[in-house]
Short mmCIF file of C-alpha atoms and ligand atoms in Angstrom, two decimals:
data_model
loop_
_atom_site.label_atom_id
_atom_site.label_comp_id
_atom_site.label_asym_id
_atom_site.label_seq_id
_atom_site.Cartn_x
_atom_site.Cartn_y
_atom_site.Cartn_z
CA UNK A 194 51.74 -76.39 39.66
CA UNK A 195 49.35 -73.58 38.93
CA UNK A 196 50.49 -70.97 36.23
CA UNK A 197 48.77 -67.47 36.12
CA UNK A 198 50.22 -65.46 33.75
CA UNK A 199 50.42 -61.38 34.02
CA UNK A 200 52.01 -57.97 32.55
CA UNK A 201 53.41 -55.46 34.97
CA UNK A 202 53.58 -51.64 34.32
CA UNK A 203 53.82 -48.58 36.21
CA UNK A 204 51.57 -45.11 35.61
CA UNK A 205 53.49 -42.43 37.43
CA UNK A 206 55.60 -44.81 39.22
CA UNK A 207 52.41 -46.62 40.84
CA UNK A 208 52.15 -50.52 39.84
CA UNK A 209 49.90 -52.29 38.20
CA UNK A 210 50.02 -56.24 37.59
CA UNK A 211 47.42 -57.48 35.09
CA UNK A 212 46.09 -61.26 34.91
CA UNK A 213 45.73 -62.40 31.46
CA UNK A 214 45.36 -65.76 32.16
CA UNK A 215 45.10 -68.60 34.84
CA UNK A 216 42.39 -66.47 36.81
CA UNK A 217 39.68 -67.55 37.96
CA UNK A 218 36.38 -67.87 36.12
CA UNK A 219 33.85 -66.15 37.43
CA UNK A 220 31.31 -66.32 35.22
CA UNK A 221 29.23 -63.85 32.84
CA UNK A 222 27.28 -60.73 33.91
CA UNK A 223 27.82 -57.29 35.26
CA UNK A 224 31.31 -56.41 36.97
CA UNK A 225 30.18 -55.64 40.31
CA UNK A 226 28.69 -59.12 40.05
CA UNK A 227 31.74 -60.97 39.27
CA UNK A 228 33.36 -58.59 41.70
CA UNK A 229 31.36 -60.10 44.46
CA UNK A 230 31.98 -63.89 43.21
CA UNK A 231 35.45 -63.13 43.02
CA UNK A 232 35.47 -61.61 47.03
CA UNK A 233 33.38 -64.72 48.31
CA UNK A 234 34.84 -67.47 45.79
CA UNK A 235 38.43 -66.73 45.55
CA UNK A 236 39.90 -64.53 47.63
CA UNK A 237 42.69 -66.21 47.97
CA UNK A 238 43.76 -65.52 44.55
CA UNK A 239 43.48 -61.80 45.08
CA UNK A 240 46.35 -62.37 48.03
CA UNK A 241 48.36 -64.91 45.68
CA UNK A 242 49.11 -62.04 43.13
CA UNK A 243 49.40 -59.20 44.75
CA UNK A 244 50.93 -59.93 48.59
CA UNK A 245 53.82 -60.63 49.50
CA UNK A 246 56.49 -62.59 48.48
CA UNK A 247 55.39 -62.12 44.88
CA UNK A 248 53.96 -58.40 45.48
CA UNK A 249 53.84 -55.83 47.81
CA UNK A 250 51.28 -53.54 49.73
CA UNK A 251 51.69 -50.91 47.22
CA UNK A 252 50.87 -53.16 43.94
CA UNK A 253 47.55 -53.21 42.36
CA UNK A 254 45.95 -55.91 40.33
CA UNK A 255 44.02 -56.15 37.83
CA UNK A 256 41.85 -59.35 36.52
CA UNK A 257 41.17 -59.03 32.54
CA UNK A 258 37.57 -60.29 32.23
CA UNK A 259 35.14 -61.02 29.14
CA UNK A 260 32.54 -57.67 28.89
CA UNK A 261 29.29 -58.64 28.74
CA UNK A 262 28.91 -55.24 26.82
CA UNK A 263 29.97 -55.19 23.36
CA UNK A 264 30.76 -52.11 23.43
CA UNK A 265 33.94 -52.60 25.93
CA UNK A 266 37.36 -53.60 24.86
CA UNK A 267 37.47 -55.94 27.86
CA UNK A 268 36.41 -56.13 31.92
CA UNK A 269 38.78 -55.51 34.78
CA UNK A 270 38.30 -56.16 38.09
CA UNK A 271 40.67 -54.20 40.32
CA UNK A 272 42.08 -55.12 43.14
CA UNK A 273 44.92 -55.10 46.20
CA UNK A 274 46.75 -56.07 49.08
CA UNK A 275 43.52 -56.11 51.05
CA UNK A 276 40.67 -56.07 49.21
CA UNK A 277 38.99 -54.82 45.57
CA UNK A 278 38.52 -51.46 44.24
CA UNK A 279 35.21 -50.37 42.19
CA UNK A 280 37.85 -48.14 39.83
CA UNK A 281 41.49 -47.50 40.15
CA UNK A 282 42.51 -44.63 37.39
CA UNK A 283 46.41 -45.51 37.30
CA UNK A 284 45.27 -48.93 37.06
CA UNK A 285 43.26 -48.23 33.89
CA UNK A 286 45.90 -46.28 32.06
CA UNK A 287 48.08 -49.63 33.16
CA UNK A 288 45.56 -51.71 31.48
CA UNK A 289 45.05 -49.96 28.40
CA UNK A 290 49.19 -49.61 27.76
CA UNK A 291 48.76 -53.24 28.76
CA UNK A 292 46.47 -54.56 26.27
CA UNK A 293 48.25 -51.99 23.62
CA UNK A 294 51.93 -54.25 24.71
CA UNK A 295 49.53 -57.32 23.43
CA UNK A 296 48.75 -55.86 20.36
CA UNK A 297 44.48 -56.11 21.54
CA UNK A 298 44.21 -52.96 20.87
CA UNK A 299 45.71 -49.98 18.20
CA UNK A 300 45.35 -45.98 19.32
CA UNK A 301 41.64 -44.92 19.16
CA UNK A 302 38.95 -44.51 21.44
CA UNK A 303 37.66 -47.82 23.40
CA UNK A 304 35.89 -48.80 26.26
CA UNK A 305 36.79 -51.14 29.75
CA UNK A 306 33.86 -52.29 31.80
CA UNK A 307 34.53 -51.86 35.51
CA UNK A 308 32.86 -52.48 38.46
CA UNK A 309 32.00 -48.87 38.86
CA UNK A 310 30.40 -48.65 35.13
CA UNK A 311 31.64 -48.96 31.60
CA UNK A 312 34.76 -46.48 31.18
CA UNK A 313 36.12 -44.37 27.84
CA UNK A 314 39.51 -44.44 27.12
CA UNK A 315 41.58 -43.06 24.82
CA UNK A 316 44.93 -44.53 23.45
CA UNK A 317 47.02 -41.82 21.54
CA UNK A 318 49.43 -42.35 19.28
CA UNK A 319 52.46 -41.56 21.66
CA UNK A 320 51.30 -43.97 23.82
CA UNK A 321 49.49 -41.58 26.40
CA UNK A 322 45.96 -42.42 27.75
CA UNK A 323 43.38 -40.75 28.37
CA UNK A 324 40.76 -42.01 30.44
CA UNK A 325 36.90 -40.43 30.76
CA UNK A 326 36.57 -41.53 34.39
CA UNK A 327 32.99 -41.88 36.19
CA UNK A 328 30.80 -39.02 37.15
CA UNK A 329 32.60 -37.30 40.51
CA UNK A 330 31.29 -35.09 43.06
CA UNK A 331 31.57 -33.82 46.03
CA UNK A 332 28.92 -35.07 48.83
CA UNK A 333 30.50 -32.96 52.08
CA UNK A 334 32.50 -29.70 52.82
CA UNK A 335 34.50 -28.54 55.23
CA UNK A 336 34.48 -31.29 57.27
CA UNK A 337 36.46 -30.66 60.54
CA UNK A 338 38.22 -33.80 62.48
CA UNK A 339 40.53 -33.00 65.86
CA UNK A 340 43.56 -35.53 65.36
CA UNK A 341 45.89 -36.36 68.30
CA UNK A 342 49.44 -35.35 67.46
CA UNK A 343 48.28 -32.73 64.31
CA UNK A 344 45.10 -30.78 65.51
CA UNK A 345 42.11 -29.80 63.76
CA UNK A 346 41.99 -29.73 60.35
CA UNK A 347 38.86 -29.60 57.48
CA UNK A 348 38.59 -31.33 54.81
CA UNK A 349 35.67 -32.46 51.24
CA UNK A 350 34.39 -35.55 51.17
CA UNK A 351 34.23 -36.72 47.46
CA UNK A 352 33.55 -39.66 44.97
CA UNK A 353 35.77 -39.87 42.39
CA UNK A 354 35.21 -44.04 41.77
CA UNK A 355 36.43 -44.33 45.25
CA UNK A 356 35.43 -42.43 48.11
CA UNK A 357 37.92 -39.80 49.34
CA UNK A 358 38.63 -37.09 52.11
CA UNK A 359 40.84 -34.19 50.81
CA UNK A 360 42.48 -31.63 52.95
CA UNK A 361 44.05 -28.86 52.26
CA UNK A 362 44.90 -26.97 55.60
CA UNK A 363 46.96 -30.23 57.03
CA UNK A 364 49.98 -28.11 57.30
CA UNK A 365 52.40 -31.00 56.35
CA UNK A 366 55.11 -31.07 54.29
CA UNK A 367 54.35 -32.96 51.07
CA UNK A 368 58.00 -34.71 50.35
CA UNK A 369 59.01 -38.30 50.18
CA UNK A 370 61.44 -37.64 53.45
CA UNK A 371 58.18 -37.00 54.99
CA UNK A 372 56.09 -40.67 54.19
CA UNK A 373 56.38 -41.93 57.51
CA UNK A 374 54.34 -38.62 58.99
CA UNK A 375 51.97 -38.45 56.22
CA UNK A 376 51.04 -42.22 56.61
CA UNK A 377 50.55 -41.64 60.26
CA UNK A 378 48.58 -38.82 59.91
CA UNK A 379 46.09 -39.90 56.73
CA UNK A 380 45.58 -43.25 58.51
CA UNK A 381 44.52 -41.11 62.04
CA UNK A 382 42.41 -39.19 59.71
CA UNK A 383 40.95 -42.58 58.11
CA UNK A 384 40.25 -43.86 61.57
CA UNK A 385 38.66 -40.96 62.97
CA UNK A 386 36.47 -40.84 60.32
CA UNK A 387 35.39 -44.54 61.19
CA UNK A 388 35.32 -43.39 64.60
CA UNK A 389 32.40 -40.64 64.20
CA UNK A 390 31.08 -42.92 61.42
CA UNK A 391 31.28 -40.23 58.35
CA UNK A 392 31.46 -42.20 55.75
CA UNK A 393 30.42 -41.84 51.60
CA UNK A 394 27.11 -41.32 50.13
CA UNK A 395 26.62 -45.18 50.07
CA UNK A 396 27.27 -45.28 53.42
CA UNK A 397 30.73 -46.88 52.12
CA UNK A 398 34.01 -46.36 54.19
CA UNK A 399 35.36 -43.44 52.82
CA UNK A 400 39.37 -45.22 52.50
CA UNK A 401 41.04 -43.34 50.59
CA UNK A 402 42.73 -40.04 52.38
CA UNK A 403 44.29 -37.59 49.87
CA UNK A 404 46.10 -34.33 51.31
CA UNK A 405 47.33 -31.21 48.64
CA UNK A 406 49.38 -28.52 48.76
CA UNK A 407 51.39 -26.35 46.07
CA UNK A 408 53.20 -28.10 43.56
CA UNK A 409 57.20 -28.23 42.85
CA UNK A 410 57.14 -28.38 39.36
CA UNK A 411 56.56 -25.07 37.78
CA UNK A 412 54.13 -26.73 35.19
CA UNK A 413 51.94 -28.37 38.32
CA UNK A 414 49.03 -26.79 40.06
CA UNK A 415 49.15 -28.81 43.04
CA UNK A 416 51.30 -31.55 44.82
CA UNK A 417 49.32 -34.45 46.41
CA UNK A 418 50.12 -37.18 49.13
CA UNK A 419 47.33 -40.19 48.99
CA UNK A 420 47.15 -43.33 51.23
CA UNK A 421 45.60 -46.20 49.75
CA UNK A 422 43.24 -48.40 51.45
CA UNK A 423 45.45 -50.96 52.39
CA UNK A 424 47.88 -48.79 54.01
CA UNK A 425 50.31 -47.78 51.24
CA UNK A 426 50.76 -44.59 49.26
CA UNK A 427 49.95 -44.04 45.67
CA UNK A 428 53.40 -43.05 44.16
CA UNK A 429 51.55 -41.85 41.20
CA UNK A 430 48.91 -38.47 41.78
CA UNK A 431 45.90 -41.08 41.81
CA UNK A 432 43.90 -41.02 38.80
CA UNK A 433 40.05 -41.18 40.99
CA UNK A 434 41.57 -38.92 43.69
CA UNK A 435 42.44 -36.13 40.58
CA UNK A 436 38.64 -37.01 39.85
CA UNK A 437 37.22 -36.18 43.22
CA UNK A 438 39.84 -33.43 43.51
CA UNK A 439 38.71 -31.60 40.42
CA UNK A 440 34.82 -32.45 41.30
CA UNK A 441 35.47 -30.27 44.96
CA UNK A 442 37.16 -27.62 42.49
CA UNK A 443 34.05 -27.35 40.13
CA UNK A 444 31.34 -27.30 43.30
CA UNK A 445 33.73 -24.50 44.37
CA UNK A 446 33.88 -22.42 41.32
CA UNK A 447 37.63 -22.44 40.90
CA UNK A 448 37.58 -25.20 38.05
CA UNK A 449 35.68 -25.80 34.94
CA UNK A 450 35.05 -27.20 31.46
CA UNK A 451 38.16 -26.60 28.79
CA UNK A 452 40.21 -25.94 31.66
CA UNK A 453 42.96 -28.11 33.12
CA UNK A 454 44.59 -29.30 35.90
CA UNK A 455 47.85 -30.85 36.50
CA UNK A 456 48.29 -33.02 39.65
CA UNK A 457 51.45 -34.06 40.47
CA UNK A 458 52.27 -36.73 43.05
CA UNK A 459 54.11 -36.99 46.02
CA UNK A 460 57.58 -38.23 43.79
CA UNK A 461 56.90 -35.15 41.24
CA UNK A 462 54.99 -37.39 38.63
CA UNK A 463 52.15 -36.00 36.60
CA UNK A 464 48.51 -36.80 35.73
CA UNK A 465 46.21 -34.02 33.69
CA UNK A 466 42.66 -33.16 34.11
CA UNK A 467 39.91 -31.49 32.37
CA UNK A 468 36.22 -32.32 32.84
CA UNK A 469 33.00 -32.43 30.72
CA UNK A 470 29.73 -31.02 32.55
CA UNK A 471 27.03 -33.07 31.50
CA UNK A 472 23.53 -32.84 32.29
CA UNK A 473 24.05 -31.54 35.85
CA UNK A 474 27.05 -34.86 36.39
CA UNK A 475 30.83 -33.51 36.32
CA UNK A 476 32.49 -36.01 34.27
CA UNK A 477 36.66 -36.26 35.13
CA UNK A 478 39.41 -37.04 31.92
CA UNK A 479 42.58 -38.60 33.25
CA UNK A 480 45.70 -38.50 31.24
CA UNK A 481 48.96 -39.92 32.34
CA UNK A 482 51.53 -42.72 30.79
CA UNK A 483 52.38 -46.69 31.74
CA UNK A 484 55.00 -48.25 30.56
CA UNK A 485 55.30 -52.20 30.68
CA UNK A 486 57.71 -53.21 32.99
CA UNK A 487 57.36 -57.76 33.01
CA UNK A 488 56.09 -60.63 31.50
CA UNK A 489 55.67 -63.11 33.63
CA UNK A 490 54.26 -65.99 34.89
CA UNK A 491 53.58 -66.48 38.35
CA UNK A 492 53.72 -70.39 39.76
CA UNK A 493 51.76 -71.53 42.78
CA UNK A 494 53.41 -74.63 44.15
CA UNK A 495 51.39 -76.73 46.18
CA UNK A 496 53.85 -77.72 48.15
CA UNK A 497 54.35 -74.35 49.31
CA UNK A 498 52.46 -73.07 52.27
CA UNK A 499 52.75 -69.59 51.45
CA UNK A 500 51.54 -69.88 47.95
CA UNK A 501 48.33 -67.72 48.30
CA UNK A 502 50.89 -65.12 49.62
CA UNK A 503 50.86 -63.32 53.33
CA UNK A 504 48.46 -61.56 54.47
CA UNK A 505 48.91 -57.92 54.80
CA UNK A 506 49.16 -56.11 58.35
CA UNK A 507 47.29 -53.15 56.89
CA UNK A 508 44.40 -52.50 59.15
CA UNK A 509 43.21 -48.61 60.28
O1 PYC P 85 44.82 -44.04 40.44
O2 PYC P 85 42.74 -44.15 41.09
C1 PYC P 85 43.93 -44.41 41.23
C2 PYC P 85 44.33 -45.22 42.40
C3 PYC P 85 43.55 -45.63 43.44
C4 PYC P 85 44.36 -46.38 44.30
C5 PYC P 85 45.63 -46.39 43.76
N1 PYC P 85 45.59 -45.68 42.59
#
């Protein structure tokens, strides 16, 4: 019987599960490194933790790794129901109140090394985190994209640790009655994109789809609605879509340095913003709460054939 053991939370109502032991071992160097041995090697872990029957489409894991900077508090490797993520933003927060529930760390400043660079984040005393994400910016605007069933509509294309489109003129009504619409429309707009082959900076898939409009809380600045590459929605207001977000607001002139900005999510919960301009690089701070929600270990029986968990029907 293999045992991996992990710690559950939730940032703003979006899970995290975090391995702290029984994953695999993938060696020393760089994250994106062990990112890649982890895709090619073991896969099939990635789908054990986080699929179904143990997880579901919406949960994102998180592998706790040795740095190989000093600097860092510890490597993560993020991933989900179909595949890994360079940086997830809820999932730091997650990971930080997670190694703060194991005592590995007191409030203070510390760093996690992620696939997309080493990270800054800051536990507070009240248990809030604060995480200096990586540089954002914006790389196209006013994209336009003619969708069966909704029309035209324009939207950035961004980098916020994951590459985003954001619209603003989708004329849909951000509420949770209205999932089923918004998932069918972000993942038209995710496959038209394929379709004329727009993609990131890196040439990348741009897979993460993230529409606004004004907030419902009085203390918000702007509601959100994001699906998630694998098909599901981020419950919380998406820690690297807030980045890319606020990165489109700066190239615009309607955002800047000891401002902030308060996202809230498509269920009403709450991340802040601010941003540091640095040497020509915007430079996104997330804050937002986890709270633990499990210990547990998860058992792989070998007599089971659906150990390594189902694979998801996500596909755009
Ligand atoms: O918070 O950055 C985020 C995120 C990405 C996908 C789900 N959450």
């Amino acid at each position: 019987m293999k045992r991996i053991r992990v710690i559950d939370s939730h940032t703003a109502g979006e899970p995290t599960r975090v391995v702290v032991e029984g994953g695999p071992d993938l060696g020393s160097g760089p994250m994106g490194e062990r990112l890649i041995r982890f895709r090619d090697g073991f896969d099939p872990f990635r789908s054990a933790v986080v699929n179904e029957p143990r997880g579901s489409d919406t949960l994102v894991g998180a592998l706790l790794c040795e740095p190989c900077r000093s600097d860092c508090a510890a490597g993560v490797i993020f991933f989900n129901n179909v595949g890994y993520l360079g940086m997830c933003g809820h999932g730091a927060i997650g990971v930080v109140s997670t190694l703060a529930h194991l005592g590995r760390i007191e409030p203070g400043r510390h760093r996690l090394e992620t696939p997309a660079g080493a990270i800054a984040a800051g536990l507070q005393p009240s248990g809030e985190v604060v995480i200096e994400n990586v540089a954002s910016f914006r790389w196209a605007k006013g994209v336009a994209l003619d969708l069966e069933g909704y029309g035209r509509l324009t939207g950035d294309v961004a980098w916020g640790g994951n590459w985003f489109f954001l619209s603003e003129d989708h004329g849909l009504r951000l509420s949770p009655e209205n999932t089923g619409r918004l998932l069918d429309c972000t993942w038209k707009i995710r496959r038209e994109l394929r379709k004329r082959r727009i993609t990131g900076r890196d040439r990348r898939e741009i897979d993460h789809i993230a529409l606004f409009a004004p907030p419902q809380r009085t203390d918000a600045d702007a509601r959100n609605f994001v699906l998630c590459p694998g098909g599901s929605y981020d419950r919380s207001p998406c820690g690297t879509g807030t980045s890319a977000k606020v990165a489109c607001l700066v190239a615009d002139g309607r955002f800047g340095q000891g401002r902030t900005w308060r996202q809230e999510s498509i269920i009403g919960s709450l991340f802040e913003a601010t941003v540091r301009l640095h040497r020509g690089r915007i430079v996104p701070s997330i804050k937002g709460s986890a709270f633990v929600t499990a210990e547990s270990t998860l058992l792989l029986d070998p007599r089971d054939p659906m150990r390594m968990g189902l694979k998801s029907a996500a596909s755009p």
